[in-house]
Amino acid sequence: MPSRASAFITSICIFTLWSPAAVQSFAADEPLARITVKAGKHTRIDTPVSVALDGITYTELALYEIKGSHRSPVAKKIEPGNPPRLWWILDGTTRPGEERIYELMEGRSYAERSVLVLITRNDAFLEIETRGSKILRYNHAVVPPPQGQSELFSRSGFIHPLWSPSGDVLTNIHPPDHIHHLGIWMPWTHTKFQGKDVDFWNLKEGQGTVRFVKFLSTTSGSVYGGFQAEHDHV
């Protein structure tokens, strides 16, 4: 019987950059918080930003950008944690030295209906896409090796394809000179279990492999999306 040598979590979340934001809290009859985002010395283009929601416990929150006397709803996502974090996209171009003002209110806005990062899943793989363009595919079913190759090169729990923004495929699996390579994968090479040296990377040695176990979470949303999966090193 094979032994379970270890289990670990692989987390994939799609973000880009982070920009600092300052939070100023207000009284109960005013916005819950006013947030000033400073571009600093760099041009920011569609940049995700986040702030910690210390002391804010409302279950329904709406975010608005303030431009003069005009208030525009902004899609946001709350990341669970202690404290939770508020995420949104600093959409468009924000030039060096510029500041943008946001207000956090109790309630919901129609901006929450949009989905920027979408997760889809079937019996073989999970895919992440944005605005109709694919980002990556995570293979949770076992993918066999090319015909004529040893079954030792069968594996699950890896990313392929990974697509560029223009749609080019950036990864490969089972290349002729490295049959054991599978896109973006997560094997340990130099390990020891119960006194034995085990190599989970060089599959031809037959010492070990990595198997997908289960999904722990998947997240689609208007700001970010991703998944968590559990693997066994066997």
Short mmCIF file of C-alpha atoms in Angstrom, two decimals:
data_model
loop_
_atom_site.label_atom_id
_atom_site.label_comp_id
_atom_site.label_asym_id
_atom_site.label_seq_id
_atom_site.Cartn_x
_atom_site.Cartn_y
_atom_site.Cartn_z
CA MET A 1 0.00 0.00 0.00
CA PRO A 2 1.36 3.46 -0.80
CA SER A 3 1.92 5.76 2.15
CA ARG A 4 0.66 9.29 2.48
CA ALA A 5 3.86 11.22 3.02
CA SER A 6 2.43 14.71 3.28
CA ALA A 7 -0.47 16.94 2.40
CA PHE A 8 -0.37 20.63 1.61
CA ILE A 9 -2.55 23.41 0.29
CA THR A 10 -2.13 25.13 -3.05
CA SER A 11 -3.82 28.52 -3.24
CA ILE A 12 -4.30 30.35 -6.51
CA CYS A 13 -5.67 33.88 -6.52
CA ILE A 14 -5.63 36.27 -9.44
CA PHE A 15 -4.44 39.79 -8.57
CA THR A 16 -2.04 42.28 -10.12
CA LEU A 17 -0.52 45.06 -8.02
CA TRP A 18 -1.26 46.57 -4.61
CA SER A 19 -1.60 50.27 -3.88
CA PRO A 20 -1.64 51.84 -0.40
CA ALA A 21 -4.88 53.32 0.93
CA ALA A 22 -5.61 55.31 4.07
CA VAL A 23 -8.90 54.91 5.97
CA GLN A 24 -10.62 57.66 7.96
CA SER A 25 -13.65 56.61 10.02
CA PHE A 26 -16.78 58.74 10.53
CA ALA A 27 -19.77 58.88 12.86
CA ALA A 28 -22.75 56.58 12.45
CA ASP A 29 -24.85 59.12 10.46
CA GLU A 30 -22.01 59.62 7.96
CA PRO A 31 -20.13 57.19 5.66
CA LEU A 32 -18.58 54.34 7.63
CA ALA A 33 -15.18 55.28 6.23
CA ARG A 34 -13.56 57.64 3.76
CA ILE A 35 -10.64 56.11 1.91
CA THR A 36 -7.92 58.09 0.16
CA VAL A 37 -5.84 56.19 -2.40
CA LYS A 38 -2.57 57.86 -3.40
CA ALA A 39 -0.85 56.86 -6.63
CA GLY A 40 2.56 57.82 -5.26
CA LYS A 41 5.38 58.10 -7.80
CA HIS A 42 3.97 55.63 -10.31
CA THR A 43 1.18 55.49 -12.87
CA ARG A 44 -1.51 53.04 -11.74
CA ILE A 45 -3.57 51.24 -14.39
CA ASP A 46 -6.52 49.09 -13.25
CA THR A 47 -4.70 48.38 -9.99
CA PRO A 48 -6.28 46.32 -7.18
CA VAL A 49 -6.15 47.99 -3.78
CA SER A 50 -7.11 46.79 -0.31
CA VAL A 51 -7.65 48.07 3.21
CA ALA A 52 -8.25 46.29 6.51
CA LEU A 53 -11.78 46.69 7.88
CA ASP A 54 -10.83 47.19 11.50
CA GLY A 55 -13.88 47.86 13.66
CA ILE A 56 -16.41 47.65 10.78
CA THR A 57 -18.85 44.79 11.39
CA TYR A 58 -21.70 45.48 8.96
CA THR A 59 -22.64 42.49 6.78
CA GLU A 60 -23.77 44.63 3.81
CA LEU A 61 -21.33 47.24 2.57
CA ALA A 62 -21.29 49.44 -0.52
CA LEU A 63 -18.30 51.33 -1.92
CA TYR A 64 -18.52 54.59 -3.89
CA GLU A 65 -15.94 56.77 -5.59
CA ILE A 66 -16.35 60.49 -4.91
CA LYS A 67 -15.66 62.92 -7.78
CA GLY A 68 -16.74 66.39 -6.77
CA SER A 69 -20.45 66.15 -5.98
CA HIS A 70 -20.85 62.89 -7.94
CA ARG A 71 -20.85 59.47 -6.25
CA SER A 72 -20.24 56.37 -8.42
CA PRO A 73 -20.76 52.78 -7.17
CA VAL A 74 -17.64 50.60 -7.24
CA ALA A 75 -17.51 46.80 -7.36
CA LYS A 76 -15.76 45.43 -4.28
CA LYS A 77 -15.04 42.14 -2.54
CA ILE A 78 -14.49 41.41 1.14
CA GLU A 79 -11.79 38.87 1.93
CA PRO A 80 -12.56 36.98 5.17
CA GLY A 81 -9.99 37.26 7.93
CA ASN A 82 -9.22 38.92 11.23
CA PRO A 83 -9.65 41.66 10.33
CA PRO A 84 -11.38 41.19 6.96
CA ARG A 85 -10.01 43.14 3.99
CA LEU A 86 -11.87 45.23 1.45
CA TRP A 87 -10.64 44.84 -2.15
CA TRP A 88 -11.53 46.81 -5.27
CA ILE A 89 -10.00 47.91 -8.59
CA LEU A 90 -8.53 51.39 -9.00
CA ASP A 91 -9.98 51.39 -12.49
CA GLY A 92 -8.55 53.32 -15.40
CA THR A 93 -5.34 55.34 -15.20
CA THR A 94 -4.28 57.16 -12.03
CA ARG A 95 -1.26 59.36 -12.67
CA PRO A 96 1.68 59.94 -10.32
CA GLY A 97 0.77 62.25 -7.45
CA GLU A 98 -2.98 61.87 -7.97
CA GLU A 99 -5.39 60.91 -5.19
CA ARG A 100 -8.78 59.23 -5.43
CA ILE A 101 -11.46 59.34 -2.75
CA TYR A 102 -13.87 56.55 -1.83
CA GLU A 103 -16.62 56.25 0.77
CA LEU A 104 -17.78 53.04 2.41
CA MET A 105 -21.49 52.92 3.23
CA GLU A 106 -23.86 50.42 4.79
CA GLY A 107 -25.94 48.58 2.18
CA ARG A 108 -25.42 47.16 -1.33
CA SER A 109 -24.98 48.65 -4.79
CA TYR A 110 -25.71 47.27 -8.26
CA ALA A 111 -21.96 47.24 -8.95
CA GLU A 112 -21.75 43.92 -7.06
CA ARG A 113 -23.56 42.14 -9.89
CA SER A 114 -20.60 42.18 -12.27
CA VAL A 115 -18.15 39.26 -12.36
CA LEU A 116 -14.59 40.05 -13.43
CA VAL A 117 -12.88 36.74 -12.57
CA LEU A 118 -14.93 33.62 -13.33
CA ILE A 119 -14.23 30.07 -12.13
CA THR A 120 -15.66 27.11 -14.08
CA ARG A 121 -15.13 23.44 -13.30
CA ASN A 122 -15.87 20.04 -14.81
CA ASP A 123 -14.81 16.45 -14.08
CA ALA A 124 -11.33 16.97 -15.56
CA PHE A 125 -10.20 20.53 -14.86
CA LEU A 126 -10.92 23.95 -13.38
CA GLU A 127 -10.48 27.12 -15.44
CA ILE A 128 -10.08 30.77 -14.50
CA GLU A 129 -11.02 33.46 -17.00
CA THR A 130 -11.59 37.21 -17.05
CA ARG A 131 -13.74 39.14 -19.50
CA GLY A 132 -14.01 36.05 -21.68
CA SER A 133 -10.24 35.47 -21.86
CA LYS A 134 -8.80 32.35 -20.27
CA ILE A 135 -6.05 32.72 -17.66
CA LEU A 136 -5.20 29.19 -16.56
CA ARG A 137 -6.44 25.61 -16.35
CA TYR A 138 -5.87 23.47 -13.26
CA ASN A 139 -6.03 19.73 -14.02
CA HIS A 140 -7.53 17.85 -11.10
CA ALA A 141 -8.11 14.62 -13.04
CA VAL A 142 -5.18 12.34 -13.85
CA VAL A 143 -3.56 13.19 -17.21
CA PRO A 144 -1.91 10.16 -18.87
CA PRO A 145 1.55 10.36 -20.52
CA PRO A 146 2.08 10.20 -24.29
CA GLN A 147 1.55 6.81 -25.90
CA GLY A 148 4.44 4.44 -25.28
CA GLN A 149 5.61 6.18 -22.11
CA SER A 150 5.49 4.66 -18.63
CA GLU A 151 2.33 5.12 -16.57
CA LEU A 152 4.63 6.50 -13.87
CA PHE A 153 4.37 9.81 -15.74
CA SER A 154 0.61 10.05 -15.12
CA ARG A 155 -0.26 12.91 -12.78
CA SER A 156 -2.96 15.22 -11.50
CA GLY A 157 -2.89 18.53 -9.63
CA PHE A 158 -1.02 20.85 -12.03
CA ILE A 159 -1.62 23.97 -14.14
CA HIS A 160 -1.66 23.74 -17.94
CA PRO A 161 -2.31 25.67 -20.08
CA LEU A 162 -1.35 29.05 -18.67
CA TRP A 163 -2.39 31.71 -21.20
CA SER A 164 -0.83 35.12 -21.84
CA PRO A 165 -3.11 38.20 -22.06
CA SER A 166 -2.96 37.86 -25.87
CA GLY A 167 -4.02 34.20 -25.72
CA ASP A 168 -0.67 32.48 -26.27
CA VAL A 169 -0.06 29.24 -24.36
CA LEU A 170 2.93 29.70 -22.04
CA THR A 171 3.27 26.18 -20.60
CA ASN A 172 3.90 22.67 -21.88
CA ILE A 173 3.48 19.13 -20.52
CA HIS A 174 5.39 15.89 -21.17
CA PRO A 175 8.05 17.47 -23.46
CA PRO A 176 10.15 14.74 -25.14
CA ASP A 177 13.33 15.60 -23.25
CA HIS A 178 11.59 16.01 -19.86
CA ILE A 179 8.59 13.68 -19.89
CA HIS A 180 8.06 14.20 -16.15
CA HIS A 181 7.50 17.98 -16.47
CA LEU A 182 3.85 19.05 -16.31
CA GLY A 183 3.18 22.77 -16.76
CA ILE A 184 3.25 24.47 -13.35
CA TRP A 185 3.40 21.71 -10.75
CA MET A 186 4.26 21.25 -7.10
CA PRO A 187 6.52 18.26 -6.29
CA TRP A 188 9.19 18.02 -3.61
CA THR A 189 12.51 16.60 -4.78
CA HIS A 190 14.70 15.91 -1.73
CA THR A 191 12.46 14.55 1.03
CA LYS A 192 12.71 11.95 3.73
CA PHE A 193 9.75 9.95 5.07
CA GLN A 194 9.99 7.22 7.71
CA GLY A 195 13.75 7.14 7.20
CA LYS A 196 13.55 6.75 3.41
CA ASP A 197 14.68 9.25 0.77
CA VAL A 198 11.78 10.03 -1.56
CA ASP A 199 11.83 12.01 -4.84
CA PHE A 200 8.39 13.23 -5.94
CA TRP A 201 9.84 15.20 -8.88
CA ASN A 202 11.63 12.59 -10.99
CA LEU A 203 8.64 10.36 -11.57
CA LYS A 204 10.57 7.73 -13.54
CA GLU A 205 12.23 6.59 -10.30
CA GLY A 206 8.83 5.36 -9.09
CA GLN A 207 9.51 6.56 -5.55
CA GLY A 208 6.50 8.83 -5.25
CA THR A 209 3.93 11.01 -6.95
CA VAL A 210 1.53 13.84 -6.18
CA ARG A 211 -2.24 13.44 -6.31
CA PHE A 212 -5.09 15.90 -6.25
CA VAL A 213 -7.35 15.18 -3.26
CA LYS A 214 -10.13 17.78 -3.23
CA PHE A 215 -11.04 21.41 -3.70
CA LEU A 216 -11.27 23.36 -0.46
CA SER A 217 -12.75 26.51 -2.02
CA THR A 218 -13.42 28.30 -5.29
CA THR A 219 -14.08 32.03 -5.62
CA SER A 220 -15.49 34.03 -8.51
CA GLY A 221 -16.05 37.76 -8.18
CA SER A 222 -16.03 41.31 -9.44
CA VAL A 223 -12.51 41.99 -8.11
CA TYR A 224 -10.63 38.68 -7.86
CA GLY A 225 -11.13 34.94 -8.09
CA GLY A 226 -9.21 31.79 -7.30
CA PHE A 227 -9.24 28.39 -5.67
CA GLN A 228 -7.67 26.26 -2.96
CA ALA A 229 -6.84 22.60 -3.58
CA GLU A 230 -5.39 19.88 -1.37
CA HIS A 231 -2.65 17.59 -2.68
CA ASP A 232 -1.19 14.38 -1.29
CA HIS A 233 2.48 13.46 -1.71
CA VAL A 234 2.29 9.66 -1.90
#
